[in-house]
Amino acid sequence: MLQLDVDYFSRFAAALAAAICVAAILGQLLRPQLKFIWHCFIRPLGASDQKDRLDKFYEGQADIYDKTRNGLLRGRNTMLSLSASHIRSMRAKNPKNRLVWVDIGGGTGHNIELMDKYFPIQSFDAVYLVDLCEPLLQVARKRFAAKGWNNVAVLCQDASQFTLPEWTDDKDPKGSVSFVTLSYSLSMIPSYYTLLDRIDHVLAPEDGLLGVVDFYTAGKQPSLHEKAIGGVSKECGWLSRWFWQIWFDFDHVSLGPARRSYLEYKFGTVKSYNGRNHFVIPFIVRIPYYIWLGRPRSCDVSQICHAFEIEGGNLIGNCSPLLQQAKVADSVPPLEIGEPALTVNAPVDRATVVVDITPPLSSFHYQVNKPWRLPYYEQPVHKEFRTYIYSFTWVNDPVFITYLEDPFEDMTYLNLSKDDSMFVITSGGDNALHYAIEAQPKRIHCVDMNPCQGHLAELKLAAIQSLSYDEFFSLFGSGRNPDFRKLLDSKLAPHLSSSAYQFWRINDDAFSSAFYMRGYSGWALRVARIIFSLAGVTKYVQQLCECDTIDAQVKIWQTKLRPVLLNPIVVALLKSPVFCWNALGVPLNQRRMLLEEGTIYDFICHTLDPVVSTHLLKNGNYFYLLALLGHYTPASCPNYLTLRGFNTLKSNKSGALDAFRLHTDSIVNVLRGLTDWSLTRALIMDHLDWFTPGSQDIIDEVTEFHRALAPGGMICWRSASRRPWYNEIFAQAGFEVTPVAIRDGTAAIDRVNM
């Protein structure tokens, strides 16, 4: 019995010792998290003022602050990387200007250490960390001493009244600061109005930058203008607003919308991104946070306004009543109603008494580089575009539709020169870039109702401006670059509008594997690959793309691939209007035009057979090569992807790209903003096939083209029909209509032949 008791207590003691050891190990491993929980949720503060509260809140956790905030405070790296790339871009004009950074509420100095990865701290003339919490600042002082940074100073001050040592009594600090950051601190500063007013006063008007990352909540935006400034996905649901505001209020962190609203009112928005932090429990805990870059509203935007309003006929996003009044006066003729029946006093000239209390311009007006993208407000119609590249520039993950049209054939008829002003459908920008390479016209208006087409064209313009050829080809030639997110923040972002940046930030996986194999059309290509695989002809697809002669190419097509691709199952699929629209981008009205002149089977045969017997895929017909391989090759690709084309666009500080103006609107609305005879060439692809016969919209559009085109100007269009019904409308409007090529099934009219 005694022996049993001894054995029992021995085992118990061993188990207890093991438990104590495990607990000690876990306690050591979880020490930061346990201290975080104790100081944030349990320990009473009993503080009398803001400084006392901060000191007591952080004094017991200052040493583990950085370890416990990485998962909670998301977006800091992105804000700093974006800021660094924008600073470089903005300082390019005046590189010798003094560079001073003030990090407000920077605490332990973690942000300054992070920034060294993106912009060397030694490159700043001075860096100031301003915070009211002494325990955190002690960590910062040790950090900077270890780094040996003698240009970094730590200031224990109230942020709303911060004063830099370099501000002497006889020197006005106005415009003396180049860069200010607020990393999860704006929501903690009670007197934020005073703080933001102070930042606005000291920030340099032309090359000053303010970067903010913080938690937030927001309801519905009261106007399209404010919604556009705030960016995509800014709105939070009522439960999210209620819960997070109450939760953070326990720690004296204010997530109400007032702080961000005043920030976006006081400064012009350069970039804005709204995210959700899936903290601890993904898909359940979703804390709203935002990343924002801005400039003083006093910066000079006159050149951008001129590009938008005079050159582009676009006033969206400019809320000045004087400009709006002038626009109406210029565009609307006076109403002739005769003499008044009663004598009235002359009206007061309202222009002399208008007080300038307008909200900030749109984010498009404050972009720091070339004003390619014209402002637009997101409309319900924009959400109807679900996919982003149909046909053979095949991508449609969020929303692109890139059309199949051969720009080489266009050039044989357009007779383009540097004096031309063009009007083209954006469609991802491929053809417009071709015209810019070959002729460098003085203006290219790219128009598309689909905003994602503008986002894609913007990305290409930004990539030409900022990337090397190898980086550029990896994105749009190979369709794959795993470092796209890094390129986006560090190189591309300064050349993108806020709207385009938000789009690509949300879809930053677009180039992770195969850009041209995404979306509905990507699935159509995958189906074709499955059919080829099941039929055992996959190797012949590769051989077709590598043929050195037309005869070899025709033989493989006729004997190996054509019987498989045009089998009864595929033909039946092509007869489906749903498949034609979602996979091939053929709308119902255009499909109806095809069927009036033959069958879908005849159309496909008359398209593909002549193409295979006319152009080699290996080094010429990049349209069908892309469809078969899912990517371009250096030998077979659009002109802008060749080294010659890329260098032409990039030469002379990318001067050829200055011609681009990207409109996100309907064709007729853009035309109405252009002056008489302001265009010399217009290419509208096959978009008129989409309209219902007899549509008044086509009549209005043709009328506007007749007004905007100069005498001797030219408008070109394509159609799936041999004799489109709307040719007569052009003739009635005063155009001389001449067909330059009609497809008859015997010879290809171009490399697409549609």
PDB file of N, CA, C and O in Angstrom, residues 275-306:
ATOM      1  N   GLY A 275      -9.323  48.914 -46.907  1.00  0.00           N
ATOM      2  CA  GLY A 275      -9.137  47.486 -46.712  1.00  0.00           C
ATOM      3  C   GLY A 275      -9.842  46.975 -45.473  1.00  0.00           C
ATOM      4  O   GLY A 275     -10.448  47.736 -44.715  1.00  0.00           O
ATOM      5  N   ARG A 276      -9.771  45.681 -45.264  1.00  0.00           N
ATOM      6  CA  ARG A 276     -10.334  45.038 -44.077  1.00  0.00           C
ATOM      7  C   ARG A 276      -9.261  44.140 -43.475  1.00  0.00           C
ATOM      8  O   ARG A 276      -8.680  43.296 -44.162  1.00  0.00           O
ATOM      9  N   ASN A 277      -8.996  44.339 -42.206  1.00  0.00           N
ATOM     10  CA  ASN A 277      -7.989  43.563 -41.496  1.00  0.00           C
ATOM     11  C   ASN A 277      -8.644  42.320 -40.904  1.00  0.00           C
ATOM     12  O   ASN A 277      -9.453  42.415 -39.977  1.00  0.00           O
ATOM     13  N   HIS A 278      -8.311  41.166 -41.453  1.00  0.00           N
ATOM     14  CA  HIS A 278      -8.856  39.898 -40.959  1.00  0.00           C
ATOM     15  C   HIS A 278      -8.022  39.454 -39.761  1.00  0.00           C
ATOM     16  O   HIS A 278      -7.240  38.506 -39.833  1.00  0.00           O
ATOM     17  N   PHE A 279      -8.201  40.136 -38.657  1.00  0.00           N
ATOM     18  CA  PHE A 279      -7.362  39.950 -37.470  1.00  0.00           C
ATOM     19  C   PHE A 279      -7.856  38.781 -36.633  1.00  0.00           C
ATOM     20  O   PHE A 279      -9.052  38.670 -36.341  1.00  0.00           O
ATOM     21  N   VAL A 280      -6.958  37.886 -36.228  1.00  0.00           N
ATOM     22  CA  VAL A 280      -7.199  36.736 -35.351  1.00  0.00           C
ATOM     23  C   VAL A 280      -8.065  35.690 -36.041  1.00  0.00           C
ATOM     24  O   VAL A 280      -7.645  34.562 -36.262  1.00  0.00           O
ATOM     25  N   ILE A 281      -9.312  36.040 -36.391  1.00  0.00           N
ATOM     26  CA  ILE A 281     -10.232  35.075 -36.993  1.00  0.00           C
ATOM     27  C   ILE A 281     -10.594  35.574 -38.388  1.00  0.00           C
ATOM     28  O   ILE A 281     -11.466  36.438 -38.530  1.00  0.00           O
ATOM     29  N   PRO A 282      -9.931  35.092 -39.434  1.00  0.00           N
ATOM     30  CA  PRO A 282     -10.215  35.565 -40.787  1.00  0.00           C
ATOM     31  C   PRO A 282     -11.675  35.369 -41.168  1.00  0.00           C
ATOM     32  O   PRO A 282     -12.328  34.418 -40.745  1.00  0.00           O
ATOM     33  N   PHE A 283     -12.187  36.299 -41.980  1.00  0.00           N
ATOM     34  CA  PHE A 283     -13.541  36.293 -42.523  1.00  0.00           C
ATOM     35  C   PHE A 283     -14.615  36.571 -41.463  1.00  0.00           C
ATOM     36  O   PHE A 283     -15.785  36.691 -41.787  1.00  0.00           O
ATOM     37  N   ILE A 284     -14.225  36.644 -40.199  1.00  0.00           N
ATOM     38  CA  ILE A 284     -15.194  36.993 -39.149  1.00  0.00           C
ATOM     39  C   ILE A 284     -14.826  38.345 -38.555  1.00  0.00           C
ATOM     40  O   ILE A 284     -15.638  39.266 -38.515  1.00  0.00           O
ATOM     41  N   VAL A 285     -13.586  38.466 -38.079  1.00  0.00           N
ATOM     42  CA  VAL A 285     -13.097  39.749 -37.571  1.00  0.00           C
ATOM     43  C   VAL A 285     -12.541  40.534 -38.752  1.00  0.00           C
ATOM     44  O   VAL A 285     -11.498  40.186 -39.315  1.00  0.00           O
ATOM     45  N   ARG A 286     -13.235  41.595 -39.160  1.00  0.00           N
ATOM     46  CA  ARG A 286     -12.845  42.391 -40.325  1.00  0.00           C
ATOM     47  C   ARG A 286     -12.842  43.862 -39.920  1.00  0.00           C
ATOM     48  O   ARG A 286     -13.845  44.548 -40.027  1.00  0.00           O
ATOM     49  N   ILE A 287     -11.685  44.338 -39.454  1.00  0.00           N
ATOM     50  CA  ILE A 287     -11.584  45.717 -38.979  1.00  0.00           C
ATOM     51  C   ILE A 287     -11.310  46.629 -40.175  1.00  0.00           C
ATOM     52  O   ILE A 287     -10.318  46.446 -40.875  1.00  0.00           O
ATOM     53  N   PRO A 288     -12.153  47.637 -40.435  1.00  0.00           N
ATOM     54  CA  PRO A 288     -11.910  48.536 -41.574  1.00  0.00           C
ATOM     55  C   PRO A 288     -10.686  49.424 -41.322  1.00  0.00           C
ATOM     56  O   PRO A 288     -10.526  49.989 -40.247  1.00  0.00           O
ATOM     57  N   TYR A 289      -9.826  49.508 -42.320  1.00  0.00           N
ATOM     58  CA  TYR A 289      -8.693  50.434 -42.250  1.00  0.00           C
ATOM     59  C   TYR A 289      -8.504  51.059 -43.625  1.00  0.00           C
ATOM     60  O   TYR A 289      -8.986  50.543 -44.637  1.00  0.00           O
ATOM     61  N   TYR A 290      -7.834  52.193 -43.659  1.00  0.00           N
ATOM     62  CA  TYR A 290      -7.602  52.868 -44.935  1.00  0.00           C
ATOM     63  C   TYR A 290      -6.164  53.340 -45.040  1.00  0.00           C
ATOM     64  O   TYR A 290      -5.488  53.599 -44.042  1.00  0.00           O
ATOM     65  N   ILE A 291      -5.697  53.422 -46.275  1.00  0.00           N
ATOM     66  CA  ILE A 291      -4.394  53.991 -46.601  1.00  0.00           C
ATOM     67  C   ILE A 291      -4.656  55.192 -47.493  1.00  0.00           C
ATOM     68  O   ILE A 291      -5.420  55.101 -48.462  1.00  0.00           O
ATOM     69  N   TRP A 292      -4.047  56.305 -47.167  1.00  0.00           N
ATOM     70  CA  TRP A 292      -4.382  57.557 -47.869  1.00  0.00           C
ATOM     71  C   TRP A 292      -3.138  58.417 -48.042  1.00  0.00           C
ATOM     72  O   TRP A 292      -2.334  58.563 -47.115  1.00  0.00           O
ATOM     73  N   LEU A 293      -2.958  58.956 -49.232  1.00  0.00           N
ATOM     74  CA  LEU A 293      -1.927  59.953 -49.508  1.00  0.00           C
ATOM     75  C   LEU A 293      -2.605  61.216 -50.020  1.00  0.00           C
ATOM     76  O   LEU A 293      -3.568  61.135 -50.797  1.00  0.00           O
ATOM     77  N   GLY A 294      -2.077  62.368 -49.595  1.00  0.00           N
ATOM     78  CA  GLY A 294      -2.685  63.615 -50.031  1.00  0.00           C
ATOM     79  C   GLY A 294      -1.685  64.737 -50.163  1.00  0.00           C
ATOM     80  O   GLY A 294      -0.532  64.643 -49.709  1.00  0.00           O
ATOM     81  N   ARG A 295      -2.135  65.814 -50.791  1.00  0.00           N
ATOM     82  CA  ARG A 295      -1.339  67.017 -51.004  1.00  0.00           C
ATOM     83  C   ARG A 295      -2.118  68.224 -50.507  1.00  0.00           C
ATOM     84  O   ARG A 295      -3.352  68.190 -50.426  1.00  0.00           O
ATOM     85  N   PRO A 296      -1.429  69.325 -50.215  1.00  0.00           N
ATOM     86  CA  PRO A 296      -2.152  70.554 -49.871  1.00  0.00           C
ATOM     87  C   PRO A 296      -3.039  70.998 -51.028  1.00  0.00           C
ATOM     88  O   PRO A 296      -2.653  70.902 -52.199  1.00  0.00           O
ATOM     89  N   ARG A 297      -4.194  71.514 -50.711  1.00  0.00           N
ATOM     90  CA  ARG A 297      -5.090  71.994 -51.756  1.00  0.00           C
ATOM     91  C   ARG A 297      -4.545  73.238 -52.441  1.00  0.00           C
ATOM     92  O   ARG A 297      -5.038  73.634 -53.500  1.00  0.00           O
ATOM     93  N   SER A 298      -3.540  73.841 -51.852  1.00  0.00           N
ATOM     94  CA  SER A 298      -2.947  75.041 -52.443  1.00  0.00           C
ATOM     95  C   SER A 298      -1.966  74.723 -53.566  1.00  0.00           C
ATOM     96  O   SER A 298      -1.421  75.638 -54.189  1.00  0.00           O
ATOM     97  N   CYS A 299      -1.724  73.445 -53.853  1.00  0.00           N
ATOM     98  CA  CYS A 299      -0.796  73.093 -54.930  1.00  0.00           C
ATOM     99  C   CYS A 299      -1.370  73.534 -56.273  1.00  0.00           C
ATOM    100  O   CYS A 299      -2.587  73.659 -56.447  1.00  0.00           O
ATOM    101  N   ASP A 300      -0.493  73.762 -57.223  1.00  0.00           N
ATOM    102  CA  ASP A 300      -0.897  74.257 -58.542  1.00  0.00           C
ATOM    103  C   ASP A 300      -1.444  73.107 -59.391  1.00  0.00           C
ATOM    104  O   ASP A 300      -0.717  72.189 -59.750  1.00  0.00           O
ATOM    105  N   VAL A 301      -2.730  73.160 -59.691  1.00  0.00           N
ATOM    106  CA  VAL A 301      -3.361  72.130 -60.527  1.00  0.00           C
ATOM    107  C   VAL A 301      -3.852  72.721 -61.843  1.00  0.00           C
ATOM    108  O   VAL A 301      -4.670  72.120 -62.530  1.00  0.00           O
ATOM    109  N   SER A 302      -3.351  73.902 -62.195  1.00  0.00           N
ATOM    110  CA  SER A 302      -3.851  74.593 -63.387  1.00  0.00           C
ATOM    111  C   SER A 302      -3.590  73.789 -64.663  1.00  0.00           C
ATOM    112  O   SER A 302      -4.456  73.737 -65.554  1.00  0.00           O
ATOM    113  N   GLN A 303      -2.420  73.146 -64.769  1.00  0.00           N
ATOM    114  CA  GLN A 303      -2.124  72.372 -65.974  1.00  0.00           C
ATOM    115  C   GLN A 303      -3.033  71.159 -66.087  1.00  0.00           C
ATOM    116  O   GLN A 303      -3.475  70.797 -67.182  1.00  0.00           O
ATOM    117  N   ILE A 304      -3.316  70.537 -64.952  1.00  0.00           N
ATOM    118  CA  ILE A 304      -4.209  69.381 -64.970  1.00  0.00           C
ATOM    119  C   ILE A 304      -5.630  69.816 -65.324  1.00  0.00           C
ATOM    120  O   ILE A 304      -6.321  69.153 -66.116  1.00  0.00           O
ATOM    121  N   CYS A 305      -6.083  70.919 -64.754  1.00  0.00           N
ATOM    122  CA  CYS A 305      -7.417  71.432 -65.090  1.00  0.00           C
ATOM    123  C   CYS A 305      -7.507  71.765 -66.578  1.00  0.00           C
ATOM    124  O   CYS A 305      -8.534  71.506 -67.217  1.00  0.00           O
ATOM    125  N   HIS A 306      -6.447  72.316 -67.125  1.00  0.00           N
ATOM    126  CA  HIS A 306      -6.439  72.628 -68.556  1.00  0.00           C
ATOM    127  C   HIS A 306      -6.539  71.346 -69.382  1.00  0.00           C
ATOM    128  O   HIS A 306      -7.284  71.280 -70.368  1.00  0.00           O
TER     129      HIS A 306
END
